[in-house]
Short mmCIF file of C-alpha atoms and ligand atoms in Angstrom, two decimals:
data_model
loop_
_atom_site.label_atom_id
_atom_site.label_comp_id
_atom_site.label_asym_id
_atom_site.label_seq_id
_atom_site.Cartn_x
_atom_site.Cartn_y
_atom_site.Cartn_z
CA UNK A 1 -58.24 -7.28 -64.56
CA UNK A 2 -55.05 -4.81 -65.51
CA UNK A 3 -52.05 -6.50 -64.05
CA UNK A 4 -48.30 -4.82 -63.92
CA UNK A 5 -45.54 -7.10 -63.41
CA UNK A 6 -41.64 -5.97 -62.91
CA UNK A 7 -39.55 -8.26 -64.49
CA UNK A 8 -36.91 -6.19 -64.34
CA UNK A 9 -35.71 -2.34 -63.31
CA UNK A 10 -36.77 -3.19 -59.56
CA UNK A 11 -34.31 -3.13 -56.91
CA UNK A 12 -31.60 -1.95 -59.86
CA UNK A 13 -31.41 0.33 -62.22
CA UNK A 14 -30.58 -2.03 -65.11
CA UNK A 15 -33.20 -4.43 -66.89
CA UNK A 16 -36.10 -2.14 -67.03
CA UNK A 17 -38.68 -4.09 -68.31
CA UNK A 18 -42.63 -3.62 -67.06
CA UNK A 19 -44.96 -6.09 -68.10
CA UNK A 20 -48.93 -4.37 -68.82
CA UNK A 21 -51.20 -7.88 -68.65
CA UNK A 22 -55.21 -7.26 -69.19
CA UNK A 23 -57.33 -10.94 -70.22
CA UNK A 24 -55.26 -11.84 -73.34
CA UNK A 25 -53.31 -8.96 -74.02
CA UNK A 26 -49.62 -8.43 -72.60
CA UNK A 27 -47.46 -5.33 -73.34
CA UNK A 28 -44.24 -5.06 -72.08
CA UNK A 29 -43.09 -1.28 -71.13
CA UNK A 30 -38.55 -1.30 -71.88
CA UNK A 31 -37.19 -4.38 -72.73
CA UNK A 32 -33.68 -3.54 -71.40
CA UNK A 33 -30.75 -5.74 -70.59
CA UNK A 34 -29.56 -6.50 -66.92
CA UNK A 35 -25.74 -4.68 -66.22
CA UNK A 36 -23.47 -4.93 -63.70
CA UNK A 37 -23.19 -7.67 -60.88
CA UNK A 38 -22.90 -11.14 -62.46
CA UNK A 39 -26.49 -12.01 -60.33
CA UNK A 40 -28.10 -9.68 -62.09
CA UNK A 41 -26.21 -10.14 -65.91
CA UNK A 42 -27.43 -13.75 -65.47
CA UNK A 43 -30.93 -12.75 -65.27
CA UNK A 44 -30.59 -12.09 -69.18
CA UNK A 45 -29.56 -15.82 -69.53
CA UNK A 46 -32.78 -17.01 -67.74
CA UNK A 47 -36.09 -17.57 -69.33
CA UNK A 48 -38.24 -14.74 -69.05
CA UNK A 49 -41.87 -15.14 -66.94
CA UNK A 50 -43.93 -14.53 -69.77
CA UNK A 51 -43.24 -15.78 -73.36
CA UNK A 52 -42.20 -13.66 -75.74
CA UNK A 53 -44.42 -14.88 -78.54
CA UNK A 54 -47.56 -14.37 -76.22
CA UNK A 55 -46.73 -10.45 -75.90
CA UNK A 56 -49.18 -7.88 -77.89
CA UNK A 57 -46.54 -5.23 -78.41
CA UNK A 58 -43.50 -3.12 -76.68
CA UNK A 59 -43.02 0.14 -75.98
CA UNK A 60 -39.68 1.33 -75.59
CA UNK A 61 -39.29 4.68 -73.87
CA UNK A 62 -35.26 5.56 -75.30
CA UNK A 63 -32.64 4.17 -76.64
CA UNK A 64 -30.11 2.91 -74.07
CA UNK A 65 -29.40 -0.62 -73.47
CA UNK A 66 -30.75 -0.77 -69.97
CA UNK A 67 -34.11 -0.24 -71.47
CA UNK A 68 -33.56 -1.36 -75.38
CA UNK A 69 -31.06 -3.97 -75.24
CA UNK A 70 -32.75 -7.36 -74.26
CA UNK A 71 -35.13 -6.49 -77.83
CA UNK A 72 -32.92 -8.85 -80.06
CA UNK A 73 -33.18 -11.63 -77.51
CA UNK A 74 -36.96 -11.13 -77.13
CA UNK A 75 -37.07 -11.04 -80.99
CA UNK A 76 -35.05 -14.21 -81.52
CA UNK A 77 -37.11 -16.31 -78.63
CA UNK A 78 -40.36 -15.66 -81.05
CA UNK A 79 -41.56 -12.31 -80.25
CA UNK A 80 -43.57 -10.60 -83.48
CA UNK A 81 -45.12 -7.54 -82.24
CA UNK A 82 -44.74 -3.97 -83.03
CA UNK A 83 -42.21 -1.92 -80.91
CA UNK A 84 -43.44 1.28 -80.58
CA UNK A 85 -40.38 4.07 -79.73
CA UNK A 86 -39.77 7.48 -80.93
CA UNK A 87 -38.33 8.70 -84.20
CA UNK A 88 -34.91 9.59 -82.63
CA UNK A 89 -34.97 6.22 -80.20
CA UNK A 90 -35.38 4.10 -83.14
CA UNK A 91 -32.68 5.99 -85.49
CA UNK A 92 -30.24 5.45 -82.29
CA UNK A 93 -31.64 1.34 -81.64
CA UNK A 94 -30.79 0.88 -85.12
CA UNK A 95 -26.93 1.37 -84.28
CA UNK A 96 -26.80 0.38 -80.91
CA UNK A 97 -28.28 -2.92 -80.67
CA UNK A 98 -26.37 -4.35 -83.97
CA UNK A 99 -23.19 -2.89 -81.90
CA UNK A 100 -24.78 -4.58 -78.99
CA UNK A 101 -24.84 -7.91 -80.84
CA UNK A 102 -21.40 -6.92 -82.21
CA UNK A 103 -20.14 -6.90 -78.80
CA UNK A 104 -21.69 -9.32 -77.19
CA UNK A 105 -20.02 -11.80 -79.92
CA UNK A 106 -16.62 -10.10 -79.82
CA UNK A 107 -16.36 -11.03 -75.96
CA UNK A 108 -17.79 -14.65 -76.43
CA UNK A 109 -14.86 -14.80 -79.13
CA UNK A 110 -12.02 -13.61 -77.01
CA UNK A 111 -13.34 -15.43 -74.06
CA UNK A 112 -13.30 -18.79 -76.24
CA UNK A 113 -9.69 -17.59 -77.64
CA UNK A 114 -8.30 -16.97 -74.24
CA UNK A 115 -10.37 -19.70 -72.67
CA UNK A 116 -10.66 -17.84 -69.41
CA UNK A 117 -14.59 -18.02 -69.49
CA UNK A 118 -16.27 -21.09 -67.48
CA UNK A 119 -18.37 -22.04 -70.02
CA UNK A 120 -16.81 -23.89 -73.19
CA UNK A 121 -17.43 -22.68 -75.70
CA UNK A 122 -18.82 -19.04 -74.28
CA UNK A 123 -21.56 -18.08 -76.12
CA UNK A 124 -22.89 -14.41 -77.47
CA UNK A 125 -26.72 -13.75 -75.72
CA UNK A 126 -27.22 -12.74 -79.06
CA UNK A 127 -25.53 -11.69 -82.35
CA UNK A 128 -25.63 -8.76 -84.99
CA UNK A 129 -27.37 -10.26 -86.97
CA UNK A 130 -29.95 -11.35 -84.50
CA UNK A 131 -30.14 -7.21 -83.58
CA UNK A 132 -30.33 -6.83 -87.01
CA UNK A 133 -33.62 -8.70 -87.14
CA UNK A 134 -35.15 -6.97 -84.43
CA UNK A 135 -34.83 -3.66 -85.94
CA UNK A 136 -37.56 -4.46 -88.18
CA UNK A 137 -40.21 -4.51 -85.00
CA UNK A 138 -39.47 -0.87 -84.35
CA UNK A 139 -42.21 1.30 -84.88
CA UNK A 140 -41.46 4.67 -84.87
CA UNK A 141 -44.33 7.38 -83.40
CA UNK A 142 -43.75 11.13 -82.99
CA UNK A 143 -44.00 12.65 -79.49
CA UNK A 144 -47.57 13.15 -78.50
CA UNK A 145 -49.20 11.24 -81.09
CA UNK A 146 -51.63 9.02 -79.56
CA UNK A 147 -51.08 5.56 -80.90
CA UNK A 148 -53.66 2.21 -80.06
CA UNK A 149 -51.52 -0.69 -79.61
CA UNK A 150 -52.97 -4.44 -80.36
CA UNK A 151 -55.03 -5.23 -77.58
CA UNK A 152 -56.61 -1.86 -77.02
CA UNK A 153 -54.49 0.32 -74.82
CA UNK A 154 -53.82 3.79 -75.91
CA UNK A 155 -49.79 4.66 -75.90
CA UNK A 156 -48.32 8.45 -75.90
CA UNK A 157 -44.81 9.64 -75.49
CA UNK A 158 -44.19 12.86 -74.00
CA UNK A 159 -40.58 14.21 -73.47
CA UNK A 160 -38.32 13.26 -71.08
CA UNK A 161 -34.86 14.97 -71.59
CA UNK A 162 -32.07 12.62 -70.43
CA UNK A 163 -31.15 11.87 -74.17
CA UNK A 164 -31.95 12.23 -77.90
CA UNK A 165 -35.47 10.63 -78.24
CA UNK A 166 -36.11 9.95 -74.55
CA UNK A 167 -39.47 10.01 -73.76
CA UNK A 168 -41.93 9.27 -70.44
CA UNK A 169 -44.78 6.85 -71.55
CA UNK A 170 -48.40 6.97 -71.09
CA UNK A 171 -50.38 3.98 -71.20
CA UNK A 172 -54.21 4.51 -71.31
CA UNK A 173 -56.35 0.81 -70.79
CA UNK A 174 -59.35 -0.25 -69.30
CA UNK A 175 -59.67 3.19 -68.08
CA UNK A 176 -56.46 3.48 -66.23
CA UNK A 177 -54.24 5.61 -66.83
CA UNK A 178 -50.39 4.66 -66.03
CA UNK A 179 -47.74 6.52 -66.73
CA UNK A 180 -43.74 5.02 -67.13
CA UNK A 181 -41.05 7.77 -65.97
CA UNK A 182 -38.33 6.03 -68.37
CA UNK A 183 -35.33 8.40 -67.11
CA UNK A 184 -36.08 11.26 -66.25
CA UNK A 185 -33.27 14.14 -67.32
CA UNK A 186 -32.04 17.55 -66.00
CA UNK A 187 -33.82 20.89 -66.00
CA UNK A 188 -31.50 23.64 -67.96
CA UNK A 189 -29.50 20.94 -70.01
CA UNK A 190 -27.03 22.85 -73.03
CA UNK A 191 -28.45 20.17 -74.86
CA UNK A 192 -31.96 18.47 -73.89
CA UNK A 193 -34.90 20.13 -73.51
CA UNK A 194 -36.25 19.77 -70.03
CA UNK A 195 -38.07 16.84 -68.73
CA UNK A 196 -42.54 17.00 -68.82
CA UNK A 197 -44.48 15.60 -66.05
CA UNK A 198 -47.62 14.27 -67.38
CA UNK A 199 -50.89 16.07 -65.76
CA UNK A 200 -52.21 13.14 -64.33
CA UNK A 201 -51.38 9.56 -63.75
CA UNK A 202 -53.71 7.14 -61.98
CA UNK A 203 -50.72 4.26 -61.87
CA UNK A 204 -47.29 6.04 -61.63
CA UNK A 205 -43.35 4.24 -62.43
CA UNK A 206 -41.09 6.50 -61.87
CA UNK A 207 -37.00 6.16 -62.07
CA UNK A 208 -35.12 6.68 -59.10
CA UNK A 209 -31.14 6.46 -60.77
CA UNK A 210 -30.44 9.61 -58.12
CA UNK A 211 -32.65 9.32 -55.57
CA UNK A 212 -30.48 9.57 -53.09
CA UNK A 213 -27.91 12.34 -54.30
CA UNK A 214 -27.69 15.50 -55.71
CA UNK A 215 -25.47 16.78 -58.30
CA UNK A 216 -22.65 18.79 -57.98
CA UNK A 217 -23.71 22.58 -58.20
CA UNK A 218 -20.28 23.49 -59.42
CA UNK A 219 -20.16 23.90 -63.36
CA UNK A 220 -19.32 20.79 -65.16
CA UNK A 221 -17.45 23.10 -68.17
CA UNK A 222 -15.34 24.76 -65.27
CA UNK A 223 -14.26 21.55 -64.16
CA UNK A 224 -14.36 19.47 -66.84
CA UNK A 225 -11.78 22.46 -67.96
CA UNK A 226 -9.33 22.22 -65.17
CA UNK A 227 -9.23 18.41 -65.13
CA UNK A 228 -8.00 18.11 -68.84
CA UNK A 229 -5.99 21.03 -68.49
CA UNK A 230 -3.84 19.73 -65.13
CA UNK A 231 -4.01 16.64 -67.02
CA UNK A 232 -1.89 17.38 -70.61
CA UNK A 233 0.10 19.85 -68.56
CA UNK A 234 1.23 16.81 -66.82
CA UNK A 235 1.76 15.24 -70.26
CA UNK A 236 -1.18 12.79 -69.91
CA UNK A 237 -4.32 11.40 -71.82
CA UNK A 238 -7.85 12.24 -70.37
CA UNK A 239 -10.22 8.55 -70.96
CA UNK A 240 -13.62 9.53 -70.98
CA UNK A 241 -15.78 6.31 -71.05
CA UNK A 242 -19.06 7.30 -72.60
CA UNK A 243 -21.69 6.07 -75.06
CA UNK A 244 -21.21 7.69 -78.26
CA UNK A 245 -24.75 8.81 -78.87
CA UNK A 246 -25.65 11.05 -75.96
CA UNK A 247 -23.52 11.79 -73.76
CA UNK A 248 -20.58 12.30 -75.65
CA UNK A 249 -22.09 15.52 -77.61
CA UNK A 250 -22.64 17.10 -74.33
CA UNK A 251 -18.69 16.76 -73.30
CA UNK A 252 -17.86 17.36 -77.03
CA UNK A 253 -19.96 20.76 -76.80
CA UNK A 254 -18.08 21.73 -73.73
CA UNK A 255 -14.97 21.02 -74.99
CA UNK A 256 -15.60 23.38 -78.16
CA UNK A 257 -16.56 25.85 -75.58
CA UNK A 258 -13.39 25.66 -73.54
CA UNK A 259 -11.23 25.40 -76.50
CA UNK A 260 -13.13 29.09 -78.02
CA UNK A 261 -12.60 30.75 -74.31
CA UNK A 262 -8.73 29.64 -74.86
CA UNK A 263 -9.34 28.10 -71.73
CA UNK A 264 -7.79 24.76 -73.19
CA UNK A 265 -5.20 24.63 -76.49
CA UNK A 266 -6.90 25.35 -79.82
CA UNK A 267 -4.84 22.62 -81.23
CA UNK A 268 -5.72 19.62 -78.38
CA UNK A 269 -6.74 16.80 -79.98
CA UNK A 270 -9.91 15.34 -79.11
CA UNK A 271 -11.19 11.83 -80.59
CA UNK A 272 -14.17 10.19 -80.41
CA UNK A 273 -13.38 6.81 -80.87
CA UNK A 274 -16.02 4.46 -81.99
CA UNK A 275 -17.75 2.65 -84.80
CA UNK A 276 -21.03 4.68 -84.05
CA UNK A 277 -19.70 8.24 -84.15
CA UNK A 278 -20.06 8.21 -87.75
CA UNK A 279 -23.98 8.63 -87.31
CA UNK A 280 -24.23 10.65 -84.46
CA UNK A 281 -23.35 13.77 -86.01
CA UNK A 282 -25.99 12.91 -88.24
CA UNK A 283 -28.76 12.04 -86.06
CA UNK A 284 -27.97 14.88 -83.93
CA UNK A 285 -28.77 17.04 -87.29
CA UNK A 286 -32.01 15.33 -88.49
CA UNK A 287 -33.72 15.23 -84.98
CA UNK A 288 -33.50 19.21 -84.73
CA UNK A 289 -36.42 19.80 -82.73
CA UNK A 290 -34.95 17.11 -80.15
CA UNK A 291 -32.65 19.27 -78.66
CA UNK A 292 -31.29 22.49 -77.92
CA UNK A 293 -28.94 22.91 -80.40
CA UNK A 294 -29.55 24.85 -83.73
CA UNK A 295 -27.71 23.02 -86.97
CA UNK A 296 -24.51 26.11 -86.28
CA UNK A 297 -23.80 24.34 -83.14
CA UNK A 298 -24.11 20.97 -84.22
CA UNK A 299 -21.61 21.41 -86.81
CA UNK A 300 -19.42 23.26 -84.55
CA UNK A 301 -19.15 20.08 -82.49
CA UNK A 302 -18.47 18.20 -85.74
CA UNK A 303 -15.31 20.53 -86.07
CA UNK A 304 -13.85 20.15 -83.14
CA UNK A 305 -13.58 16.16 -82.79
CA UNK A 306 -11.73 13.61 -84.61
CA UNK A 307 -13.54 10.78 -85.34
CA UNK A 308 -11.72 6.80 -84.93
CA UNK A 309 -13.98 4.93 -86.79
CA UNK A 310 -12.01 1.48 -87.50
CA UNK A 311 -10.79 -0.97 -84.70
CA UNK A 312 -7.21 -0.09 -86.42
CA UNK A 313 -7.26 3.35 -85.75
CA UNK A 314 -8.23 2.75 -82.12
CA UNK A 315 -5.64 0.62 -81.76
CA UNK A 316 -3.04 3.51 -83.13
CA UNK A 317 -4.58 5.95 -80.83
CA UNK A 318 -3.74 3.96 -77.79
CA UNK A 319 0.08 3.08 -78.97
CA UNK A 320 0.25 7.49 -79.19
CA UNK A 321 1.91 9.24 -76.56
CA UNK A 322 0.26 12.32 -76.84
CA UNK A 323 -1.78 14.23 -74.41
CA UNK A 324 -4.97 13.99 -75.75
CA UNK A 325 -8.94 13.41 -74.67
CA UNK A 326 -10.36 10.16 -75.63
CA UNK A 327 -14.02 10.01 -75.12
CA UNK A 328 -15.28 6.00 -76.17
CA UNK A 329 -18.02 3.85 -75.08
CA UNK A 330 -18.65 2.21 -72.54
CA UNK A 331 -20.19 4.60 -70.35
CA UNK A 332 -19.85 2.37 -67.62
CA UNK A 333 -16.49 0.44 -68.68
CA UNK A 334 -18.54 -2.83 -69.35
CA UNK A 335 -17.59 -3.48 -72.51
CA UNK A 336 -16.64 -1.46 -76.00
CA UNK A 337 -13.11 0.01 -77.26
CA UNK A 338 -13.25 1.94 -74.29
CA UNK A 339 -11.51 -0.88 -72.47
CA UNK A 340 -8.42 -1.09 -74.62
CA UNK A 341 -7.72 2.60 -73.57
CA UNK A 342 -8.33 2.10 -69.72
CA UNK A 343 -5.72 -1.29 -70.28
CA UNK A 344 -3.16 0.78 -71.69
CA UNK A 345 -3.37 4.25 -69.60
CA UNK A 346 -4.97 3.50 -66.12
CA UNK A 347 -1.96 1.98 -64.60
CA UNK A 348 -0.04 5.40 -65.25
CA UNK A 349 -0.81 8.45 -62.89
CA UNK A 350 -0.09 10.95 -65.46
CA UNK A 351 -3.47 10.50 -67.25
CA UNK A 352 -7.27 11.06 -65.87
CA UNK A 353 -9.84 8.98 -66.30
CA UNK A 354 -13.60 10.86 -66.59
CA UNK A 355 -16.75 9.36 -66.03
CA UNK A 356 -19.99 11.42 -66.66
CA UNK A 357 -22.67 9.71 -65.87
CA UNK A 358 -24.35 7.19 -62.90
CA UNK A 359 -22.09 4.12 -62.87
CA UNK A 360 -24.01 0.81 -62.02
CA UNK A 361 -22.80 -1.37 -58.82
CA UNK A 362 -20.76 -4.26 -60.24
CA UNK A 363 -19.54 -2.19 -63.62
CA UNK A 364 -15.85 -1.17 -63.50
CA UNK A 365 -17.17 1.58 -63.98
CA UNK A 366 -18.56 1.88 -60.28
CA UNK A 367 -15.21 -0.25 -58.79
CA UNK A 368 -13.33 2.85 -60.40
CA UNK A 369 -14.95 5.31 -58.66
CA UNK A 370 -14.86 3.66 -55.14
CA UNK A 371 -11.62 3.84 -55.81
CA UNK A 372 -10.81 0.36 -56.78
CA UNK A 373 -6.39 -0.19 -57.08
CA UNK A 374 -6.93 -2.87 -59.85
CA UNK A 375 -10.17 -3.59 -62.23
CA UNK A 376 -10.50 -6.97 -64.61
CA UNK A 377 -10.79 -6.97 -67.91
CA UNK A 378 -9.32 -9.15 -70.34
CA UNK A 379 -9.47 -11.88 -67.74
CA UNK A 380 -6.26 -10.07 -66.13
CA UNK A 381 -6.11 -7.35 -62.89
CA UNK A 382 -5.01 -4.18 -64.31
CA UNK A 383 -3.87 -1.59 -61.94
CA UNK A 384 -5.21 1.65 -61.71
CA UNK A 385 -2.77 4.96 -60.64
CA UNK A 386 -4.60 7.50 -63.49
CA UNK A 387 -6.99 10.03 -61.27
CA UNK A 388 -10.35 8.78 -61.62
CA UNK A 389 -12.80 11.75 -61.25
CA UNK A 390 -17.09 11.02 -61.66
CA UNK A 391 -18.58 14.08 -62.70
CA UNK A 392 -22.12 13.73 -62.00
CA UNK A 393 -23.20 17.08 -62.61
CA UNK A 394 -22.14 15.92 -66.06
CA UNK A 395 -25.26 13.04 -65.79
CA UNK A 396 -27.69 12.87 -68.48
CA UNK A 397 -29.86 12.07 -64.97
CA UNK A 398 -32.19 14.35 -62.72
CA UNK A 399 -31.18 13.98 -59.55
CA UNK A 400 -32.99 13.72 -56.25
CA UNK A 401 -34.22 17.39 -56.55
CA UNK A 402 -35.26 17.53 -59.93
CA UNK A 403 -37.13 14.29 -59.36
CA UNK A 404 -39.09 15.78 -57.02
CA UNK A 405 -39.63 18.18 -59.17
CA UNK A 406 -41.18 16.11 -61.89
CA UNK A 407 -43.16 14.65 -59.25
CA UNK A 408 -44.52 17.71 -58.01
CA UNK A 409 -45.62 19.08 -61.16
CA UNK A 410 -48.46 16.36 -61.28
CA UNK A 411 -51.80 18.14 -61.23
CA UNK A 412 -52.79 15.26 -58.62
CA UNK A 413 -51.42 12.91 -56.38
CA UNK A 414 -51.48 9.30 -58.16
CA UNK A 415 -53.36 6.77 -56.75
CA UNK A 416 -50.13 4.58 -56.50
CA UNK A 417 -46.45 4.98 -57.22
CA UNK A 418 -43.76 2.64 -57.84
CA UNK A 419 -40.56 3.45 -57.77
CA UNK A 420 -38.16 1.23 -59.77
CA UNK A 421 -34.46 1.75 -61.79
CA UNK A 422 -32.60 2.64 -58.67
CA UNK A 423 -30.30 0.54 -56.74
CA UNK A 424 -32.33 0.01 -53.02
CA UNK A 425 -30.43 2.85 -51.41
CA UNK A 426 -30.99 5.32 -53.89
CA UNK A 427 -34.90 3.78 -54.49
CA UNK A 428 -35.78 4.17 -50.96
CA UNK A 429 -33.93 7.26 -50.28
CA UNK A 430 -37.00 8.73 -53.12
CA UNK A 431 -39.33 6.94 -51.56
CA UNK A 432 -38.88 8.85 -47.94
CA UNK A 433 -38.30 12.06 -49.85
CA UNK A 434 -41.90 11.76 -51.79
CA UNK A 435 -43.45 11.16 -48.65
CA UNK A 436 -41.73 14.08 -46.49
CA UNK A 437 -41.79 16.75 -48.92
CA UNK A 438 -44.43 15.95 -51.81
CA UNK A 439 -46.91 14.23 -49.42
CA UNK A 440 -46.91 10.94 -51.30
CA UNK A 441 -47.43 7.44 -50.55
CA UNK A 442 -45.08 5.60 -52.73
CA UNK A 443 -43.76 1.90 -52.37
CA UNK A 444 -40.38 0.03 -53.89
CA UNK A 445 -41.26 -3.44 -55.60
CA UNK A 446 -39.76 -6.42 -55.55
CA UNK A 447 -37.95 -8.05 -58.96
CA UNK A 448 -40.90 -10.19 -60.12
CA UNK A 449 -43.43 -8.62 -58.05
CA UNK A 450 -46.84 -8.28 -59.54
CA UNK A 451 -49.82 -5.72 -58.99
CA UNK A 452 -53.17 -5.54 -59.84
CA UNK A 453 -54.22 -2.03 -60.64
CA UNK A 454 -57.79 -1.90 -59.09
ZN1 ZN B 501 -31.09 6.00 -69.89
#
């Protein structure tokens, strides 16, 4: 009997993590860490349902946290199996989760230093060297290869857009055939090659991030443009919180753009701070038939950027009183050098703060946006007077349209769909759309719900 089992990714659109159960055999689809509200972050301190030791293999459909992040953890409590991913996702896991682990000690540290944390002492979930460990699970597979995982099933990765390496997965067992969305990405991207909807899926889990909005129309360069420019006319420093790998070479791109139209200075300076940025470049270049970009372009974004690679740097970068654009991870504010910036220029209306991509209730990312007057961080209320702007047209996400559009482009209506990584607005708002304009019968699980898939 092939069971599925959400133990995370449902009713939220962190913690995707689908577990595939059939006799002995257990396969666990993302193994992403929770974000956001504290009743969800402590969901990555709790045991999970299953043991880790007792799973077959993983499958991880990109690189992001939400879907990669909780593999160190799952590595450390005893799991040994492969972890199948793309070529790209696994050149992008290897720097993220050791930053991950890098991060997740940093806080514990400054919590224990400042004692503001409740526990005592505060504890990392897991450290860089426990990421480092878990990098030796990943098993990299090219798009479309048909791989056979321990315990039989049949595993394919088709592309997805969204970012570098992103990929939908196809899981063929016991005759079923279910496919995993992962997220799903934009039609007409600069960057990403559009998202492909799998012919057929008997079982379908599809993401919902947008399911309830649709993008701006307006073009993102255009005003992307006149927010930086308003923004060092005025004298002030543009904050763009994004991850490093991803995102940031689609705002870096459009930057170059503006900057050759002499629609912003020549001379502005742009960084992108972070310990990552080193590779990106790099990755960007060896995973050429990943994206858009021929190797010309790629090195034309490597031109235009300055890159802060040590903490020290970063540090000298926020002390400079220079109008400037400062794009640095977190995407979502949660964490990363990101947060030294927003300490140091929110509270001053002269400067903009960017975000470009789908903020997660509970981040500061998503306070900001609402329009929060003070955020936390560094167990003190910081105010915030900079102009916050969310560009989602900027989103490495499909929205509601272009998710039905995936959708439609199955050759056949699946037998069932689930529709998970949304918060319940945004996963229900999908779930009314698929049944008024693609004629499907779709339902929202529960977290810890489990189905049998007849
Ligand atoms: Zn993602």
């Amino acid at each position: 009997m092939l069971k599925l089992r959400f133990l995370g990714g449902a009713g939220t659109v962190t913690g995707s993590k689908y577990l595939l159960a059939n006799e002995g055999s257990r396969i666990l689809i993302d193994c992403g860490l929770f974000q956001g509200y504290k009743v969800l972050r402590l969901r990555n301190w709790a045991n999970l349902p299953v043991a880790p030791a007792s799973l077959s293999a993983a499958v991880l459909t990109h690189a992001h946290l939400d879907h990669t992040g909780y593999l160190p953890l799952l590595v450390k409590n005893g799991f040994a199996g492969p972890a199948f991913c793309t070529k790209a996702t696994a050149a992008l896991a290897r720097i993220l989760l050791p930053d991950s682990g890098h991060l997740q000690e940093q806080d514990a540290e400054f919590a224990n230093r400042h004692r503001f944390s409740k526990h005592h002492p505060a504890l990392p979930l897991y450290t860089e060297e426990d990421a480092q460990r878990a990098l030796s699970r990943l098993k990299p597979v090219s798009f479309d290869q048909p791989v056979t995982l321990p315990g039989g099933a049949k595993l394919r990765f088709v592309r997805a857009g969204h970012i570098l390496g992103a990929a939908s997965a196809i899981v063929e067992w016991e005759g079923r055939r279910i496919v995993f969305s992962g997220d799903i990405g934009r039609y007409n991207d600069p960057l990403m090659p559009d998202p492909i909807t799998p012919e057929t899926a008997d079982y379908l889990v599809m993401e919902s991030t947008y399911g309830d909005r649709r993008h701006d129309r307006a073009d993102p360069e255009t005003v992307l443009g006149k927010i930086i420019a308003e923004t060092i006319h005025r004298g002030g420093t543009v904050i763009i919180p994004a991850f490093a790998v991803g995102r940031a070479q689609s705002l870096i791109y459009h930057i170059a753009r503006l900057k050759q139209a002499g629609k912003l200075p020549a001379i502005l300076p742009v960084f992108l701070d972070s310990p990552m940025a080193i590779n990106a470049t790099d990755i960007f270049l060896r995973h050429g038939g990943d994206h858009r970009l021929l190797a010309a372009d790629v090195e034309m974004l490597d031109g235009g950027i300055q890159y802060v690679r040590t903490a020290e740097e970063s540090k000298n970068l926020t002390a400079s009183p220079f109008a400037k654009v400062i794009i640095s991870a977190s995407g979502m504010a949660t964490g990363g050098r990101v947060l030294h910036h927003l300490e140091h220029f929110a509270p001053e209306p002269k400067n903009s703060i960017v975000f470009a991509g789908f903020q997660a209730g509970g981040t500061r990312g998503a306070a900001m946006v609402a329009g929060a007057v003070t955020i936390k961080m560094f167990g003190r209320q910081v105010p915030v007077r900079a102009q916050v702007h969310n560009l989602s047209m900027l989103s490495a996400h499909a929205d509601r349209d272009e998710l039905l559009r995936w959708a439609r482009a199955f050759k056949a209506t699946p037998r069932r769909t689930f529709i998970v990584h949304g918060e319940p607005q945004a996963a229900d708002a999908l779930r009314l759309a698929l049944k008024d304009e693609v004629g499907w019968e779709a339902q929202v699980p529960d977290h810890l719900e489990e189905v049998v898939l007849e």
